[in-house]
Structures are given as C-alpha cells and as structure tokens.
C-alpha cells in the first residue's frame, strides 16, 4: 500500500507506511525492511521533498549496518538513491571543494551500482558519465603519483579541520550537513590516495608511499571500513617502518583502533574472528615495536584478547611483561589478576584446561586464586596510592574490587571485603555504583544494575558471614532496587549464587570452608526467621530462596539437602497463607514450592501446584519445564513407565486438552521459536 500511495504522489502517507515497516526489527523481516528503506529514500529524493541530507545520512547508516545485504536488489537501490542525493547536494554546494567531493562521492556510488545487472545499471552508468564530464579537464583524474598525493593531502587537511569544527557543533541540521560533507571529503580523499598507489612507480619516494598508505588506513578507519583499515595499516607497519617510521608507528594505532571497533561492532555471540584479529595486530606491533609505549598497549590488549579466547593463563604472561615504569602498569596488574581469577573460575570444578587438554592439580588451581587476590589488591592499592584516598574509583578499579570481593567471599575474609567496598565514603566502591533515588540505571558501566547488583549481593554475603543482621537487611533494600520489576529474580539470583559457591568449594575440596558457609547461613537464617516481619513477604521469599540454594548446593549430602528443602517448603507454605502476599507473586511462590516438593520426593503434592499455575497460564515455560522434570523424577523413583511416558508426551487438563506439554512438545515449540527468532 505504501508503494501505491507513492506512485499516486501521496508521499506523506507513503512515508508513514514505510516508517512503520522500517521500525520492525525482527530478523525475518530484513528483506521487507530493506525494500521499505529503499522506497522511503526514493520518496525523500522526490523534488516535492528534496530531503537529500536525510537520504545520504539514512542510506549511509543502512549500508554501514547491513554490509551483507549491500549486493541485494534493495541494497543496490539504496546505494543508487544515495548517489542521486549526493548529485543534488553537489549542485547546491557553495564551496568548490565540497562540490567536487559530492560529485566524486556520487560518481563512486553510481559506478558501484553500474557493476550490477538490473534496473539501475543503465541510469547509474549514465549518471557516472555525466558526473565525470562535470569534473572537466581541470579536475580530471591525476596522471601521476605526485598530483594524486597532493590532492589527497589537501583533502586530508580539510577533513582534519572539518572534524574539529564538527566536534564543537551542537546537535542541529547544520551538524548533520557537516557530517555528510565530511563523509564526501573522506570518500574523495580515499579515491585520490588509491589513485596515488595505483600510479606509483619504482622511482616513487618511499617515504611518500608510506605516508599514502598510512593516510589511506586513516581514511578507511574514519569511514568505518575497519577491515580495510587493518589490512592497509598492517601493510604500512610491515613495509614502511624503515623508510617512514613515523607513518608506520601511526599506522599501528589505526590497526589497533580498527580491530577494537570491529570487535565492538560484531555480534556479542560471534566475536571469535575479531578477537583473533586483535591478537594478530598486537603480535605485529610487538614484533616491530617491542620496547615502545605502543608495545605495552599491545601487551595489555593481547592479554584481554586471550581472556576473551578463554585462554587466561596465556594472558597472564603478557600482562606481567608491562614494566612498572609504564603508565599502564596498574591496569596490567589488574589484568593479570583478572586472568588468574578467570583461570580459577574455568578450572575450579574440572581441574583441567579444555582448550589445551592440560590437567592441573588442585594445588595449582588454588594458587591461581591466591595470585589473583594478590595482583588485584596490589593494582587497586597502587592506584589509590597514586591518586589519593579521596578520589572516586574508576570503572576499572570498581571491577577489580568486585573480583577481589568474590575471592574474599570464597576465602571467608568478610570483614576485609566490607572494608574495601565501604571505606572512603564518597570515594568508596559503594558510592561509585550508587545512583540518585529515582534515577534509571544505565545498561552498561559500574552504575548498571548488573554491576551494582553484584556489588550489593557481595556486601550482603559479607554481612551474612559476619552475622550483621541489621546491615544485611539494609543492604537487601539496595539489592532489591537493582532487580527491576520482578523482585523474585533478585532472590533467585541470590540463591543460585549461594548454590554455585557451595558447589565450587565442594569441587575444590575445601570441606572445612564449605562447612563454615553452611553453618553461617543456617545461624543467620534462623535469626532472620525468628525476627521476621510477617508483613514483609520479600524477606520470607529471600529466606525460602536461600534455603533452596543451600539444598541445591550440598550435592550428595542427602540428609542435609532434605533438611534445607524442608525449611524452604515451610517458608513457601507460610507465604501462600500470608494475606500480605501480592497476588501476582502467587504463581512464582507455588512454582518454588513445587520444586521443593520434587526434591523432597513429594510428587503428589507438587503436581497440583503446577497444574494450578499452568491452568492459569499454560505458556509459562519455567513451569512447563518443572512439570516435565517432576514427571521424569516421579517415574524414575517409582520405576513407573506410564509416568515416564507422560514426562515425554505430556498430560491433559480437565478439559481434555494438553496442559502439561512434556519434553516432546517443549522441544518442538522451542525449535519453532528459534527458527522464527534465530
């Protein structure tokens, strides 16, 4: 319908429809969204609208974000619309250099479109010839290296000045115009630099060639062509370090920055190639500039790359190579501590390194934790010594203190943990993660709900360990505030973290410490339960979740697990009888009680709870999983084939329709969902 309105000349309605389609972000709608972008840009290019600036900006954004779709019909159409807009902007440009840049940018886009078969090939080739004629003999393509390099150099100077001007501008249409002009200038500079390389001869000055290669990598980087920038910069580092060491050194900075950008832009679930690329760039820098400041920066980045590659022990040596005289020494100490801590986390439960097949003794693994503590503490303490005790900690220091707190928690050094997180008032770690009342926390950074929640939970754990009930309850309020709308997520997380702590201590053979943790929680929970406020249902949920975490974390200690699950069941049962409980919380509490009943092998009492939940909401997937687990365990315990079959095929409700899906239906539905939303 949008296309119909467009063909009838009703651009307003057409743009409204296209905007609605463009806003749909589902992956399966990528093609439809691409055509909507193309048609929207055509509307904006219409003489009735003449929104050429918007066309160039939106087309550039789309082409940058959808590189894999650039050769599709709609991708070529979007590129053609950008060419048309840039040609119109060249006509309106008052500055001759800007005019030439727009003409060259339009010509480059038109030539690119003309390489593809399809409806745009002929008009694009016609446009390219027309634009080339507009440049005239005076602006004809250079015939030698020197001319091409000089034109590029002048454009790079203009780019530098325009970038400074752009950074000083406030958000406005003028700033958007400046961004488009900058992109055009970069495109023209890149063309001339490539021409210079094509026109080089055996007699071309080697230093000038090095400058061209560096500048081309710089232009590619400014255009967000990260991989092109990396290739050119690494080539410059390798071949120009003797004839033009300055350009080669500056190229190393471009290579590192472009590799880091490529990493950030890659999907979080698929960054292995970019991590290896960073590693390769760092190895190049260390090969050519091992003793330089840039070399130490590479050591830091290389260490981080190995951590990302799940090879933390290889990261340690790179961090430790950074000398004390280097400004990044503190970061290197913290990085080495992080690497040792990561190695401990990855190996504590299995005693081996899957990436290398090497088996480590429990003593070796424990030594990594000790090394991590020493390095993290040394790095954080050195930072405070350098900047003063009254300085607010940086994000890096907050992260280091969080890892250190996790280690102190495992070691039972609770008072030290409390002191390190709270000492310093406004300059404390606790102050660094806090936000004003009513402020929405950001998605990332030390004030995010993720980081702040971890700090608060660690502090709560320390207060439990020192039996400071009042402070624990005060800290619980902060923990709850970082949990968002669903407060049960917070308590579930606390219970899960306790379970993981117990499992790690058990796996690493620290039986004495395991016993201490269990005993401290038992004493603490009993005190909290005895002094509970019946109207504070959140407190009861926390008690129940903590007992559940204890029961899940004691492993094969059947007697202890039964006691913990029994106490959790009693707490959840009390909650269900509490008139103060929010009705919206009823299904969640019933689900937790059903899990306890399953662990207590009280299957007949658990099934009605799950039936109630699923009758109200059959799409509640966590309840469906629990019901399948229940039927599986029930059938195995009683050696009942019918129950085991029900676990697979599901159970009907009173209306004779499938209520409990069973494993088969759960699997089918999940596969369907994954296909719809990969």
XYZ file of C-alpha atoms in Angstrom:
678
model
C 0.000 0.000 0.000
C 2.931 2.349 0.644
C 4.131 1.866 -2.935
C 0.632 2.629 -4.229
C 0.490 5.916 -2.316
C 3.985 6.733 -3.586
C 3.000 6.160 -7.228
C -0.128 8.294 -6.700
C 2.044 11.146 -5.425
C 0.789 10.937 -1.828
C 4.286 10.945 -0.338
C 3.158 11.735 3.207
C 1.072 8.582 3.543
C 3.703 6.500 1.762
C 6.421 7.716 4.133
C 4.216 6.915 7.135
C 3.717 3.335 5.982
C 7.410 2.878 5.148
C 8.402 4.264 8.559
C 6.199 1.666 10.268
C 7.875 -1.157 8.325
C 11.399 0.197 8.908
C 10.776 0.174 12.671
C 10.149 -3.603 12.657
C 13.407 -5.206 13.880
C 12.560 -8.920 13.539
C 15.402 -10.682 11.619
C 12.964 -12.493 9.308
C 11.703 -9.108 8.060
C 15.142 -7.927 6.888
C 14.227 -8.053 3.169
C 10.893 -6.311 3.633
C 12.599 -3.692 5.799
C 15.310 -3.216 3.143
C 12.774 -2.506 0.405
C 10.928 -0.128 2.737
C 14.170 1.807 3.288
C 14.775 1.967 -0.472
C 11.277 3.237 -1.245
C 11.403 5.702 1.654
C 14.642 7.186 0.303
C 13.075 7.468 -3.158
C 10.227 9.488 -1.614
C 12.671 11.746 0.196
C 14.593 12.262 -3.061
C 11.421 13.366 -4.847
C 11.557 17.071 -5.883
C 8.472 17.611 -3.747
C 10.526 16.710 -0.651
C 14.180 17.280 -1.645
C 15.419 15.880 1.708
C 18.813 14.993 0.245
C 20.681 15.327 3.520
C 18.366 12.814 5.205
C 18.724 10.422 2.256
C 22.524 10.455 2.424
C 22.567 10.031 6.203
C 19.993 7.218 6.345
C 21.438 5.402 3.325
C 24.928 5.569 4.819
C 23.666 4.264 8.160
C 21.828 1.381 6.498
C 24.778 0.433 4.270
C 27.134 0.517 7.259
C 24.868 -1.652 9.410
C 23.867 -4.120 6.656
C 27.062 -4.849 4.727
C 25.982 -8.416 3.983
C 22.850 -7.106 2.208
C 24.618 -4.475 0.093
C 24.506 -6.609 -3.093
C 20.764 -7.367 -2.872
C 18.265 -5.629 -5.153
C 17.204 -3.258 -2.393
C 20.811 -2.725 -1.244
C 21.785 -1.582 -4.754
C 18.640 0.556 -4.861
C 19.593 2.258 -1.587
C 23.090 2.965 -2.924
C 21.576 4.448 -6.095
C 19.303 6.722 -4.051
C 22.369 7.957 -2.161
C 24.112 8.684 -5.462
C 21.116 10.731 -6.649
C 21.018 12.698 -3.385
C 24.759 13.437 -3.472
C 24.476 14.696 -7.049
C 21.737 17.117 -5.955
C 23.811 18.235 -2.965
C 26.725 18.959 -5.286
C 24.514 21.357 -7.249
C 23.548 23.193 -4.054
C 27.067 23.293 -2.557
C 28.584 26.775 -2.398
C 32.143 25.636 -1.670
C 34.037 24.305 -4.708
C 35.880 21.642 -2.726
C 32.652 20.396 -1.143
C 31.012 20.429 -4.577
C 33.784 18.295 -6.042
C 33.627 15.912 -3.072
C 29.878 15.403 -3.544
C 30.326 14.871 -7.288
C 33.072 12.316 -6.711
C 31.061 10.573 -3.977
C 28.017 10.399 -6.278
C 30.178 9.151 -9.150
C 31.755 6.453 -6.960
C 28.303 5.235 -5.868
C 26.999 5.327 -9.446
C 29.996 3.346 -10.708
C 29.445 0.770 -7.946
C 25.754 0.417 -8.886
C 26.665 0.145 -12.566
C 28.648 -3.044 -11.928
C 25.445 -4.968 -11.125
C 22.838 -6.265 -13.544
C 19.361 -4.860 -13.005
C 17.105 -1.862 -13.445
C 19.636 0.638 -12.067
C 22.599 -0.337 -14.239
C 21.914 1.901 -17.229
C 20.799 5.013 -15.285
C 23.783 4.571 -12.948
C 26.272 4.332 -15.826
C 24.659 7.359 -17.475
C 24.990 9.274 -14.213
C 28.652 8.270 -13.840
C 29.453 9.556 -17.346
C 27.553 12.773 -16.664
C 29.381 13.387 -13.388
C 32.750 12.625 -14.925
C 32.049 15.205 -17.614
C 31.123 17.747 -14.942
C 34.554 17.451 -13.368
C 36.084 18.771 -16.580
C 39.691 18.705 -17.761
C 40.946 20.881 -14.891
C 39.622 18.346 -12.406
C 40.445 15.293 -14.471
C 41.937 12.293 -12.755
C 45.634 12.750 -11.912
C 48.140 11.226 -14.278
C 50.983 10.815 -11.777
C 51.613 9.864 -8.155
C 52.640 13.342 -7.021
C 49.463 15.049 -8.258
C 47.173 12.423 -6.728
C 49.049 12.558 -3.415
C 48.944 16.352 -3.277
C 45.194 16.453 -3.885
C 44.663 13.803 -1.225
C 46.896 15.623 1.253
C 44.938 18.858 0.821
C 41.674 16.986 1.341
C 43.025 15.314 4.492
C 43.873 18.759 5.870
C 40.296 19.853 5.166
C 38.989 16.692 6.813
C 41.008 17.413 9.954
C 39.702 20.985 10.143
C 36.120 19.876 9.411
C 36.308 17.205 12.127
C 37.424 19.794 14.679
C 34.551 22.035 13.618
C 32.089 19.123 13.738
C 33.086 18.162 17.291
C 32.414 21.704 18.517
C 28.940 21.903 16.941
C 25.742 21.238 18.880
C 23.147 18.827 17.521
C 21.407 20.622 14.656
C 20.603 20.297 10.941
C 23.861 22.159 10.302
C 25.800 19.462 12.166
C 24.085 16.770 10.106
C 25.043 18.681 6.964
C 28.644 18.854 8.173
C 28.635 15.075 8.745
C 27.511 14.475 5.172
C 30.186 16.851 3.875
C 32.792 15.037 5.960
C 31.768 11.684 4.501
C 32.053 13.114 0.992
C 35.501 14.570 1.737
C 36.682 11.241 3.111
C 35.406 9.465 0.026
C 37.266 11.856 -2.277
C 40.449 11.630 -0.218
C 40.278 7.845 -0.310
C 39.878 7.899 -4.098
C 42.916 10.123 -4.585
C 45.030 8.064 -2.169
C 44.123 4.867 -4.013
C 44.945 6.615 -7.309
C 48.326 7.570 -5.876
C 49.080 3.946 -5.030
C 47.961 2.850 -8.492
C 50.209 5.488 -10.114
C 53.357 4.679 -8.108
C 56.496 3.661 -9.954
C 59.852 2.147 -8.929
C 61.185 5.703 -8.622
C 58.422 6.913 -6.276
C 59.746 8.287 -2.989
C 59.476 5.516 -0.371
C 58.621 7.915 2.449
C 55.805 9.455 0.415
C 54.451 5.962 -0.248
C 54.460 5.261 3.481
C 52.501 8.448 4.106
C 49.943 7.478 1.455
C 49.444 4.035 2.983
C 49.053 5.475 6.479
C 46.626 8.181 5.310
C 44.565 5.636 3.383
C 44.282 3.453 6.508
C 43.243 6.576 8.426
C 40.538 7.419 5.849
C 39.262 3.827 5.841
C 39.046 3.956 9.640
C 37.134 7.257 9.525
C 34.706 5.647 7.051
C 34.150 2.700 9.447
C 35.777 0.373 6.911
C 37.556 -1.375 9.752
C 38.876 -4.429 7.931
C 40.220 -2.345 5.029
C 41.883 -0.063 7.583
C 43.502 -3.022 9.349
C 44.862 -4.509 6.122
C 46.355 -1.214 4.946
C 47.730 -0.284 8.385
C 49.398 -3.675 8.911
C 50.928 -3.449 5.446
C 52.257 0.019 6.264
C 53.730 -1.263 9.539
C 55.477 -4.106 7.746
C 56.895 -2.367 4.650
C 57.339 1.278 5.699
C 58.894 1.028 9.166
C 62.405 1.692 7.759
C 61.697 4.327 5.098
C 58.976 6.138 7.086
C 58.993 5.018 10.748
C 56.609 7.796 11.812
C 53.863 6.701 9.411
C 54.393 3.050 10.314
C 54.112 3.854 14.022
C 50.917 5.876 13.492
C 49.546 3.038 11.365
C 49.923 0.708 14.355
C 47.486 2.934 16.249
C 44.997 2.775 13.365
C 45.301 -1.018 13.196
C 44.599 -1.409 16.905
C 41.702 1.070 16.908
C 40.103 -0.516 13.823
C 40.433 -4.028 15.268
C 38.835 -2.844 18.512
C 35.987 -1.219 16.556
C 35.428 -4.403 14.570
C 35.225 -6.318 17.860
C 32.671 -3.904 19.315
C 30.531 -3.974 16.171
C 30.465 -7.773 15.905
C 27.565 -9.681 17.497
C 28.393 -10.461 21.125
C 27.765 -14.161 20.455
C 30.146 -14.338 17.475
C 33.369 -12.406 18.069
C 35.976 -15.150 17.819
C 37.289 -13.880 14.461
C 37.596 -10.301 15.728
C 39.351 -11.455 18.917
C 41.913 -13.351 16.846
C 42.298 -10.313 14.628
C 43.120 -8.177 17.675
C 45.624 -10.818 18.735
C 47.306 -10.778 15.314
C 47.502 -6.967 15.256
C 49.024 -6.953 18.743
C 51.605 -9.540 17.704
C 52.550 -7.341 14.731
C 53.024 -4.324 16.992
C 55.137 -6.334 19.436
C 57.179 -7.693 16.553
C 58.066 -4.251 15.218
C 57.882 -2.054 18.352
C 58.508 -4.308 21.383
C 60.003 -1.644 23.690
C 57.680 1.244 22.859
C 54.649 2.599 24.713
C 52.591 1.254 21.829
C 54.131 -2.146 22.507
C 52.949 -2.067 26.115
C 49.466 -1.059 24.952
C 49.569 -4.108 22.687
C 50.577 -6.326 25.616
C 47.533 -5.114 27.550
C 45.186 -5.649 24.618
C 46.735 -9.034 23.862
C 46.155 -10.132 27.440
C 42.498 -9.111 27.189
C 42.193 -10.953 23.874
C 43.461 -14.191 25.434
C 40.960 -13.802 28.278
C 38.193 -13.406 25.685
C 39.513 -16.524 23.943
C 39.131 -18.431 27.244
C 42.923 -18.854 27.476
C 43.577 -16.802 30.619
C 46.877 -18.415 31.595
C 48.374 -17.252 28.296
C 47.076 -13.771 29.084
C 48.956 -13.596 32.394
C 52.433 -13.521 30.868
C 51.542 -10.627 28.551
C 50.152 -8.525 31.396
C 53.188 -9.215 33.567
C 55.572 -8.052 30.819
C 54.384 -4.437 31.218
C 57.134 -2.658 33.215
C 56.491 -0.664 36.380
C 57.663 2.499 34.615
C 54.800 2.308 32.107
C 51.651 4.416 32.771
C 49.510 1.314 32.238
C 51.276 -0.703 34.961
C 48.253 -0.590 37.298
C 45.971 -1.819 34.506
C 48.459 -4.596 33.766
C 48.459 -5.770 37.406
C 44.674 -5.779 37.457
C 44.569 -7.559 34.087
C 46.881 -10.298 35.354
C 44.712 -10.668 38.446
C 41.608 -10.937 36.286
C 43.328 -13.575 34.146
C 44.277 -15.719 37.136
C 40.763 -15.338 38.565
C 39.220 -16.341 35.220
C 41.532 -19.373 35.085
C 40.385 -20.400 38.558
C 36.693 -19.989 37.672
C 37.110 -22.046 34.483
C 39.100 -24.833 36.148
C 37.963 -24.997 39.785
C 35.258 -27.553 39.102
C 37.017 -29.692 36.482
C 40.727 -29.417 37.304
C 41.763 -29.169 33.665
C 42.074 -26.740 30.786
C 39.809 -27.892 27.950
C 41.458 -25.531 25.440
C 44.867 -27.231 25.842
C 43.940 -30.607 27.309
C 46.275 -29.940 30.250
C 45.282 -31.279 33.669
C 46.065 -29.141 36.713
C 46.385 -30.247 40.318
C 44.051 -28.767 42.959
C 47.090 -27.035 44.462
C 47.861 -25.302 41.146
C 44.274 -24.158 40.751
C 44.163 -22.850 44.320
C 47.429 -20.980 43.686
C 45.761 -19.099 40.805
C 43.147 -17.782 43.207
C 45.856 -16.627 45.597
C 47.756 -14.961 42.738
C 44.560 -13.264 41.575
C 43.939 -11.852 45.046
C 47.477 -10.515 45.382
C 47.548 -8.900 41.930
C 44.080 -7.358 42.119
C 44.744 -5.960 45.576
C 48.189 -4.682 44.568
C 46.775 -2.955 41.484
C 43.881 -1.318 43.332
C 46.078 -0.244 46.272
C 48.725 1.210 43.959
C 46.061 3.203 42.128
C 44.805 4.690 45.397
C 48.351 5.472 46.464
C 48.959 7.323 43.189
C 45.728 9.357 43.099
C 44.880 9.758 46.781
C 42.312 8.156 49.075
C 39.663 10.812 48.347
C 39.485 10.132 44.600
C 36.381 8.385 43.286
C 37.344 4.957 41.906
C 37.375 4.463 38.151
C 35.347 1.771 36.411
C 38.483 -0.371 36.212
C 39.088 -0.128 39.963
C 35.446 -0.902 40.768
C 35.661 -4.004 38.571
C 38.914 -5.050 40.264
C 37.386 -4.591 43.716
C 34.375 -6.673 42.651
C 36.601 -9.586 41.577
C 38.611 -9.204 44.775
C 35.391 -9.279 46.812
C 34.378 -12.533 45.104
C 37.702 -14.071 46.129
C 37.471 -12.752 49.688
C 33.970 -14.194 49.850
C 35.234 -17.660 48.960
C 38.069 -17.328 51.470
C 35.748 -16.118 54.211
C 37.557 -12.759 54.548
C 34.260 -10.963 55.085
C 35.419 -8.008 57.158
C 38.163 -7.236 54.638
C 35.532 -7.378 51.901
C 33.278 -4.980 53.804
C 36.142 -2.561 54.462
C 37.298 -2.487 50.830
C 33.788 -1.894 49.494
C 32.635 0.720 52.016
C 35.704 2.644 53.230
C 36.098 6.163 51.882
C 32.523 7.445 51.993
C 32.089 9.403 48.723
C 35.267 7.791 47.341
C 34.183 4.243 48.191
C 33.275 1.491 45.759
C 29.765 1.514 47.197
C 29.404 5.216 46.381
C 30.751 4.654 42.862
C 27.958 2.212 41.993
C 25.127 4.192 43.589
C 22.745 6.499 41.712
C 20.363 9.202 43.000
C 16.968 7.967 44.152
C 14.578 7.583 41.226
C 17.349 7.548 38.605
C 17.184 4.855 35.931
C 20.376 2.833 35.873
C 22.235 2.586 32.536
C 22.574 -0.712 30.676
C 26.373 -0.768 30.966
C 29.050 0.586 33.287
C 29.640 0.356 37.024
C 26.310 2.014 37.833
C 24.390 -0.522 35.729
C 22.009 -2.853 37.527
C 24.280 -5.772 36.649
C 27.472 -4.438 38.257
C 25.801 -2.585 41.135
C 23.644 -5.626 41.892
C 26.752 -7.828 42.071
C 28.446 -5.406 44.491
C 25.366 -5.220 46.726
C 24.954 -9.009 46.733
C 28.606 -9.473 47.692
C 28.238 -6.962 50.503
C 25.086 -8.740 51.660
C 27.016 -12.014 51.626
C 29.717 -10.436 53.807
C 27.160 -9.191 56.323
C 25.683 -12.698 56.460
C 29.170 -14.078 57.091
C 29.721 -11.625 59.956
C 26.168 -12.141 61.298
C 25.326 -8.410 60.998
C 21.574 -8.779 60.541
C 20.604 -5.087 60.555
C 23.186 -4.130 57.934
C 22.253 -7.166 55.866
C 18.609 -6.097 55.866
C 19.596 -2.537 54.889
C 21.730 -3.881 52.051
C 18.883 -6.133 50.936
C 16.901 -2.994 50.100
C 19.691 -1.926 47.707
C 19.779 -5.425 46.228
C 16.033 -5.298 45.606
C 16.276 -1.919 43.865
C 18.648 -3.341 41.244
C 16.298 -6.208 40.423
C 13.830 -4.367 38.206
C 10.121 -5.129 38.212
C 10.346 -8.845 39.057
C 11.756 -8.904 42.585
C 11.821 -12.717 42.621
C 14.615 -12.610 40.042
C 16.810 -10.983 42.686
C 16.144 -13.686 45.258
C 16.548 -16.451 42.704
C 19.916 -14.958 41.728
C 20.989 -14.860 45.386
C 20.020 -18.491 45.837
C 21.795 -19.511 42.632
C 24.994 -17.693 43.634
C 24.963 -19.447 47.008
C 24.464 -22.778 45.248
C 27.426 -22.060 42.925
C 29.583 -21.024 45.885
C 28.871 -24.290 47.692
C 29.491 -26.353 44.552
C 32.846 -24.637 43.919
C 34.006 -25.195 47.477
C 32.950 -28.827 47.267
C 34.659 -29.345 43.887
C 37.903 -27.768 45.085
C 37.951 -29.968 48.185
C 37.595 -27.115 50.697
C 35.378 -29.102 53.050
C 36.154 -27.030 56.154
C 35.225 -23.802 54.367
C 32.099 -25.478 52.963
C 31.003 -26.389 56.472
C 31.639 -22.823 57.684
C 29.494 -21.347 54.909
C 26.611 -23.698 55.595
C 26.744 -23.083 59.323
C 26.907 -19.291 58.980
C 23.847 -19.275 56.724
C 21.930 -21.621 58.996
C 22.552 -19.419 62.036
C 21.817 -16.231 60.113
C 18.612 -17.510 58.522
C 17.335 -18.791 61.831
C 17.882 -15.350 63.399
C 16.180 -13.600 60.489
C 13.265 -16.052 60.546
C 12.741 -15.634 64.279
C 12.735 -11.842 63.970
C 10.801 -11.710 60.702
C 8.141 -9.124 59.978
C 5.035 -11.073 58.828
C 4.058 -8.173 56.568
C 7.446 -8.269 54.794
C 6.846 -11.029 52.260
C 10.069 -10.184 50.401
C 12.002 -11.234 53.498
C 10.263 -14.601 53.505
C 10.941 -15.089 49.788
C 14.633 -14.451 50.428
C 14.678 -16.959 53.295
C 12.982 -19.556 51.106
C 15.331 -18.977 48.159
C 18.391 -19.157 50.406
C 17.315 -22.458 51.935
C 16.617 -23.726 48.409
C 20.121 -22.633 47.335
C 21.629 -24.443 50.319
C 19.697 -27.590 49.468
C 20.761 -27.485 45.819
C 24.386 -26.763 46.681
C 25.191 -29.544 49.137
C 25.349 -32.142 46.376
C 25.223 -35.753 47.544
C 24.674 -34.920 51.229
C 21.109 -36.249 51.101
C 20.346 -35.682 54.778
C 21.428 -32.034 54.768
C 19.657 -31.375 51.453
C 16.405 -32.819 52.814
C 16.573 -30.521 55.845
C 17.159 -27.427 53.696
C 14.386 -28.269 51.219
C 12.035 -28.940 54.133
C 12.752 -25.491 55.602
C 12.313 -23.891 52.186
C 8.962 -25.685 51.795
C 7.811 -24.466 55.203
C 8.710 -20.897 54.273
C 6.919 -21.026 50.898
C 3.873 -22.643 52.510
C 3.769 -19.825 55.066
C 3.947 -17.326 52.204
C 0.961 -18.883 50.455
C -1.063 -18.417 53.638
C 0.085 -14.799 54.037
C -2.635 -12.290 53.144
C 0.064 -9.655 52.511
C 1.484 -11.570 49.535
C 0.999 -9.785 46.229
C -1.437 -11.921 44.150
C 0.897 -11.547 41.178
C 3.534 -13.429 43.194
C 1.331 -16.469 43.849
C 2.352 -18.456 40.720
C 6.050 -17.876 41.424
C 5.781 -18.979 45.053
C 3.764 -22.048 44.015
C 6.443 -22.919 41.468
C 9.215 -22.656 44.072
C 7.196 -24.816 46.477
C 6.619 -27.383 43.719
C 10.391 -27.571 43.129
C 10.962 -28.163 46.826
C 8.306 -30.890 46.884
C 10.007 -32.587 43.924
C 13.374 -32.556 45.691
C 11.604 -33.969 48.771
C 10.132 -36.685 46.517
C 6.634 -35.461 47.444
C 5.435 -35.713 43.859
C 1.696 -35.967 44.563
C 1.789 -32.668 46.488
C 3.838 -30.946 43.756
C 1.637 -31.839 40.767
C -1.489 -29.853 41.853
C 0.650 -26.751 42.390
C 1.964 -26.945 38.827
C -1.493 -27.735 37.464
C -2.843 -24.558 39.087
C -0.071 -22.451 37.551
C -0.458 -23.900 34.050
C -4.252 -23.746 34.102
C -3.916 -20.014 34.645
C -1.047 -19.596 32.157
C -0.108 -22.639 30.016
C 2.629 -20.616 28.280
C 4.687 -20.234 31.461
C 7.767 -22.074 30.219
C 9.561 -22.398 33.578
C 6.505 -24.181 34.993
C 6.348 -26.437 31.917
C 9.991 -27.400 32.420
C 9.417 -28.077 36.117
C 6.361 -30.226 35.339
C 8.411 -32.303 32.882
C 11.184 -32.688 35.477
C 8.592 -33.710 38.080
C 7.093 -36.454 35.913
C 10.577 -37.666 34.932
C 11.773 -37.950 38.542
C 8.457 -39.439 39.667
C 8.606 -42.140 37.021
C 12.249 -42.930 37.760
C 11.693 -43.111 41.533
C 8.724 -45.472 41.250
C 10.029 -47.246 38.129
C 6.702 -46.293 36.565
C 6.816 -46.461 32.756
C 3.496 -44.622 32.426
C 4.826 -41.625 34.357
C 7.980 -41.572 32.251
C 5.855 -41.641 29.102
C 3.817 -38.718 30.485
C 7.066 -36.804 31.003
C 7.694 -37.100 27.259
C 4.162 -36.839 25.850
C 2.602 -34.562 28.471
C -0.683 -34.610 30.390
C -4.165 -33.351 29.539
C -6.084 -31.000 31.807
C -9.730 -31.271 32.958
C -10.897 -30.071 29.515
C -9.030 -32.990 27.908
C -6.629 -30.572 26.191
C -2.853 -30.776 26.586
C -1.979 -28.861 29.762
C 1.483 -30.166 30.677
C 3.387 -30.236 27.411
C 6.082 -32.784 28.229
C 9.587 -32.890 26.780
C 8.473 -33.631 23.201
C 6.176 -30.618 22.918
C 8.627 -28.360 24.771
C 11.370 -29.289 22.285
C 9.110 -28.765 19.261
C 7.941 -25.371 20.478
C 11.471 -24.205 21.290
C 12.769 -25.277 17.868
C 9.897 -23.428 16.192
C 10.637 -20.323 18.252
C 14.338 -20.456 17.390
C 13.522 -20.700 13.689
C 11.247 -17.676 13.966
C 13.738 -15.660 16.049
C 17.269 -17.014 15.474
